[in-house]
Structure formats: C-alpha cells, structure tokens
Amino acid sequence: DEALADDADFRRAGLLLRAGQYDEAETLLTSLPDSYPGREEQLNACTYARAAAAMEARDYEKARTLLLSLGDYQDAETLAKACLYESALIRMESGDYEGAIALLEQIPEYQDSAELIRKSWYLKGFVLENDGDVAAAREAYLAAGEYEDAPDRASAILMVQADALLSAQNYADALPLYQALDGYA
C-alpha cells in the first residue's frame, strides 16, 4: 500500500535525520507527496541541522544561506545574524576592517556590533596612518566617532596638515583647516 510505504519513508527519514544523514533524509522526504503531514517540518529540520553543522565547521556563509532559507523557523533569523557577526570577527582578526564593517552594518543592533563597527574604523585609521595615508586615516578616525582617542587622532592629523600648509605659506588653504580644529589645543 502506497500510504504505508510513505509512512515508512517518513519514519526512516526521521531516523536518518537524527543520525546526521541529512542528504539521505532529505531525499526520502522530497519523494513524499507535498501534502504529507510533517514533511515540511522534517525538511526544515534537515536544513536547520545542516546549518548547525556548517556553523560548527565555521562555514558561516553557507550556514547563513541555509538559515535564511528557513524564514521564521525556530531561531534561524537570530542564528543568521550570529553568522554575520562571527564572519565579521574573523575579518577583523585578519585585518579586513572594511569587510568587517560591511558585515556588521547589516546587524548594528546585534550584540556589540555598533561598538565593533567603531573599533574597525579606528583600526583601519591606525593602519592607514601607519601606511602614510593620513587623509584616509583621518576619515576613518572620524567614522570611528568617540571610540578611544579617535577624535584626537583625527584632529592631530588635521593639525599636522594645517601646520605644513602654514609653513609653506599657503595661508588660504591652511585657514579652513585651522578653523575646523575649533577647540583643539
């Protein structure tokens, strides 16, 4: 009887899912009629388990893709944010501050993402300043907001630029820089 065969496949898929054999479980579940009771829930459970395995393996991009396909299933949305967060931390550790910022800006309310965005801008500014690109470093420090001494570093860079213009007797270009330093010692 076809109904008994479907029931057996459904039960077997559940066993395979619990055993971590997601591909085999999914194959059995997709062979069932779309209207079979519990089929979609089990398919979602397969996808969720795959996402969890990908997260465990630190393949956050794959995990996030799988989690986003689940919509509002369990805590998939929260875990998808966690994938972005963890990917951003990895990028920060490797010095890819722009990449980290791009990821964190997608989840500014998640955990301490807003603070990490400011930190990434600050670290990017520090790297640029050490590389001699002071104009870009100043912009990065400004984007860091009130993170640590970012405002002072941005002002110090501007002061050096203004002093250099003054020394070169380029008063017209030095004046607006000094004016922008209003309140700086």
Tab-separated table of C-alpha atoms in Angstrom:
chain	number	residue	atom	x	y	z
A	1	ASP	CA	0.000	0.000	0.000
A	2	GLU	CA	1.395	3.388	-1.018
A	3	ALA	CA	0.296	5.117	2.202
A	4	LEU	CA	2.185	2.565	4.301
A	5	ALA	CA	5.284	2.966	2.133
A	6	ASP	CA	5.117	6.759	2.554
A	7	ASP	CA	4.731	6.321	6.310
A	8	ALA	CA	7.756	4.015	6.398
A	9	ASP	CA	9.820	6.501	4.350
A	10	PHE	CA	8.792	9.335	6.657
A	11	ARG	CA	9.799	7.391	9.757
A	12	ARG	CA	13.057	6.288	8.161
A	13	ALA	CA	13.807	9.903	7.212
A	14	GLY	CA	13.371	10.855	10.857
A	15	LEU	CA	15.852	8.201	11.903
A	16	LEU	CA	18.333	9.321	9.254
A	17	LEU	CA	17.948	12.931	10.358
A	18	ARG	CA	18.690	12.017	13.972
A	19	ALA	CA	21.706	10.021	12.774
A	20	GLY	CA	23.082	13.055	10.935
A	21	GLN	CA	22.488	11.662	7.470
A	22	TYR	CA	20.774	14.776	6.161
A	23	ASP	CA	21.108	14.093	2.437
A	24	GLU	CA	19.520	10.675	2.700
A	25	ALA	CA	16.750	12.009	4.942
A	26	GLU	CA	16.042	14.868	2.557
A	27	THR	CA	15.940	12.502	-0.429
A	28	LEU	CA	13.304	10.381	1.283
A	29	LEU	CA	11.298	13.417	2.381
A	30	THR	CA	11.280	15.003	-1.066
A	31	SER	CA	9.990	11.739	-2.523
A	32	LEU	CA	6.887	12.051	-0.353
A	33	PRO	CA	3.817	13.960	-1.590
A	34	ASP	CA	4.000	17.704	-0.812
A	35	SER	CA	0.891	17.397	1.330
A	36	TYR	CA	2.279	14.586	3.514
A	37	PRO	CA	1.789	15.610	7.179
A	38	GLY	CA	5.042	16.682	8.818
A	39	ARG	CA	7.051	16.629	5.578
A	40	GLU	CA	7.855	20.368	5.521
A	41	GLU	CA	8.748	20.372	9.218
A	42	GLN	CA	11.190	17.495	8.681
A	43	LEU	CA	12.684	19.175	5.604
A	44	ASN	CA	13.187	22.346	7.656
A	45	ALA	CA	14.793	20.247	10.391
A	46	CYS	CA	17.220	18.840	7.798
A	47	THR	CA	18.160	22.322	6.607
A	48	TYR	CA	18.495	23.560	10.181
A	49	ALA	CA	20.760	20.633	11.086
A	50	ARG	CA	22.915	21.313	8.006
A	51	ALA	CA	23.191	24.959	9.032
A	52	ALA	CA	24.212	23.964	12.555
A	53	ALA	CA	26.892	21.662	11.126
A	54	ALA	CA	28.156	24.462	8.863
A	55	MET	CA	28.337	26.830	11.829
A	56	GLU	CA	30.255	24.216	13.799
A	57	ALA	CA	32.698	23.983	10.873
A	58	ARG	CA	32.928	27.819	10.820
A	59	ASP	CA	31.474	27.947	7.313
A	60	TYR	CA	29.316	30.920	8.238
A	61	GLU	CA	28.394	31.925	4.705
A	62	LYS	CA	26.926	28.500	3.962
A	63	ALA	CA	25.208	28.373	7.346
A	64	ARG	CA	23.672	31.810	6.872
A	65	THR	CA	22.362	30.917	3.418
A	66	LEU	CA	20.719	27.797	4.822
A	67	LEU	CA	19.287	29.656	7.809
A	68	LEU	CA	17.843	32.436	5.678
A	69	SER	CA	16.055	29.841	3.563
A	70	LEU	CA	14.182	28.755	6.693
A	71	GLY	CA	12.391	32.052	7.288
A	72	ASP	CA	10.980	32.146	10.805
A	73	TYR	CA	11.738	28.510	11.632
A	74	GLN	CA	12.871	28.232	15.262
A	75	ASP	CA	15.728	30.709	15.867
A	76	ALA	CA	17.013	30.723	12.275
A	77	GLU	CA	16.903	34.525	11.985
A	78	THR	CA	18.964	35.005	15.140
A	79	LEU	CA	21.480	32.387	14.062
A	80	ALA	CA	21.765	34.041	10.632
A	81	LYS	CA	22.755	37.249	12.442
A	82	ALA	CA	25.246	35.269	14.506
A	83	CYS	CA	26.807	34.025	11.266
A	84	LEU	CA	27.357	37.600	10.064
A	85	TYR	CA	28.758	38.544	13.456
A	86	GLU	CA	31.194	35.635	13.574
A	87	SER	CA	32.286	36.302	9.975
A	88	ALA	CA	32.927	39.926	10.903
A	89	LEU	CA	35.065	38.879	13.880
A	90	ILE	CA	37.146	36.657	11.609
A	91	ARG	CA	37.625	39.535	9.176
A	92	MET	CA	38.656	41.857	11.980
A	93	GLU	CA	41.221	39.334	13.203
A	94	SER	CA	42.689	39.106	9.700
A	95	GLY	CA	42.836	42.902	9.275
A	96	ASP	CA	39.974	43.138	6.769
A	97	TYR	CA	38.310	46.047	8.556
A	98	GLU	CA	36.253	47.153	5.563
A	99	GLY	CA	34.830	43.653	5.210
A	100	ALA	CA	34.038	43.531	8.921
A	101	ILE	CA	32.326	46.910	8.774
A	102	ALA	CA	30.225	45.840	5.790
A	103	LEU	CA	29.014	42.746	7.649
A	104	LEU	CA	28.417	44.464	10.974
A	105	GLU	CA	26.470	47.288	9.372
A	106	GLN	CA	23.891	44.676	8.362
A	107	ILE	CA	23.303	43.847	12.048
A	108	PRO	CA	24.007	47.068	14.006
A	109	GLU	CA	21.623	46.101	16.824
A	110	TYR	CA	23.078	42.599	17.325
A	111	GLN	CA	25.206	42.182	20.460
A	112	ASP	CA	28.071	44.734	20.393
A	113	SER	CA	28.085	45.219	16.599
A	114	ALA	CA	27.824	49.017	16.835
A	115	GLU	CA	30.910	49.139	19.059
A	116	LEU	CA	32.786	46.763	16.754
A	117	ILE	CA	31.962	48.999	13.790
A	118	ARG	CA	33.605	51.931	15.580
A	119	LYS	CA	36.569	49.752	16.555
A	120	SER	CA	37.008	48.568	12.959
A	121	TRP	CA	37.014	52.156	11.690
A	122	TYR	CA	39.562	53.050	14.352
A	123	LEU	CA	41.831	50.134	13.486
A	124	LYS	CA	41.510	50.915	9.792
A	125	GLY	CA	42.533	54.501	10.550
A	126	PHE	CA	45.510	53.301	12.542
A	127	VAL	CA	46.691	51.084	9.675
A	128	LEU	CA	46.213	53.872	7.123
A	129	GLU	CA	48.060	56.345	9.318
A	130	ASN	CA	50.993	53.939	9.695
A	131	ASP	CA	50.979	53.430	5.928
A	132	GLY	CA	51.238	57.199	5.433
A	133	ASP	CA	47.748	57.771	4.022
A	134	VAL	CA	46.870	60.396	6.610
A	135	ALA	CA	43.900	61.863	4.738
A	136	ALA	CA	42.172	58.472	4.580
A	137	ALA	CA	43.248	57.753	8.158
A	138	ARG	CA	41.589	60.964	9.334
A	139	GLU	CA	38.342	59.983	7.597
A	140	ALA	CA	38.455	56.564	9.242
A	141	TYR	CA	39.071	58.119	12.666
A	142	LEU	CA	36.138	60.449	12.129
A	143	ALA	CA	33.952	57.467	11.200
A	144	ALA	CA	35.057	55.791	14.452
A	145	GLY	CA	33.267	58.531	16.350
A	146	GLU	CA	34.148	58.682	20.032
A	147	TYR	CA	35.958	55.340	20.043
A	148	GLU	CA	39.026	55.629	22.292
A	149	ASP	CA	41.160	58.574	21.087
A	150	ALA	CA	39.817	58.659	17.514
A	151	PRO	CA	38.707	62.333	17.668
A	152	ASP	CA	42.135	63.393	18.962
A	153	ARG	CA	43.924	61.381	16.280
A	154	ALA	CA	41.748	62.932	13.558
A	155	SER	CA	42.435	66.416	14.933
A	156	ALA	CA	46.174	65.754	15.244
A	157	ILE	CA	46.326	64.723	11.594
A	158	LEU	CA	44.452	67.858	10.575
A	159	MET	CA	46.788	69.985	12.708
A	160	VAL	CA	49.859	68.488	11.005
A	161	GLN	CA	48.310	69.177	7.591
A	162	ALA	CA	47.455	72.764	8.571
A	163	ASP	CA	50.931	73.373	10.007
A	164	ALA	CA	52.522	72.064	6.805
A	165	LEU	CA	50.418	74.448	4.719
A	166	LEU	CA	51.280	77.331	7.063
A	167	SER	CA	54.993	76.513	6.811
A	168	ALA	CA	54.650	76.569	3.033
A	169	GLN	CA	52.992	79.994	3.391
A	170	ASN	CA	49.801	78.638	1.856
A	171	TYR	CA	47.574	80.640	4.171
A	172	ALA	CA	44.404	80.316	2.124
A	173	ASP	CA	44.426	76.522	2.397
A	174	ALA	CA	45.705	76.447	5.994
A	175	LEU	CA	42.973	78.735	7.375
A	176	PRO	CA	39.981	76.404	6.833
A	177	LEU	CA	41.933	73.523	8.378
A	178	TYR	CA	42.682	75.575	11.477
A	179	GLN	CA	39.058	76.667	11.624
A	180	ALA	CA	37.971	73.017	11.505
A	181	LEU	CA	40.139	72.470	14.582
A	182	ASP	CA	37.995	74.796	16.686
A	183	GLY	CA	38.515	73.769	20.285
A	184	TYR	CA	41.572	71.614	19.628
A	185	ALA	CA	44.531	72.570	21.810
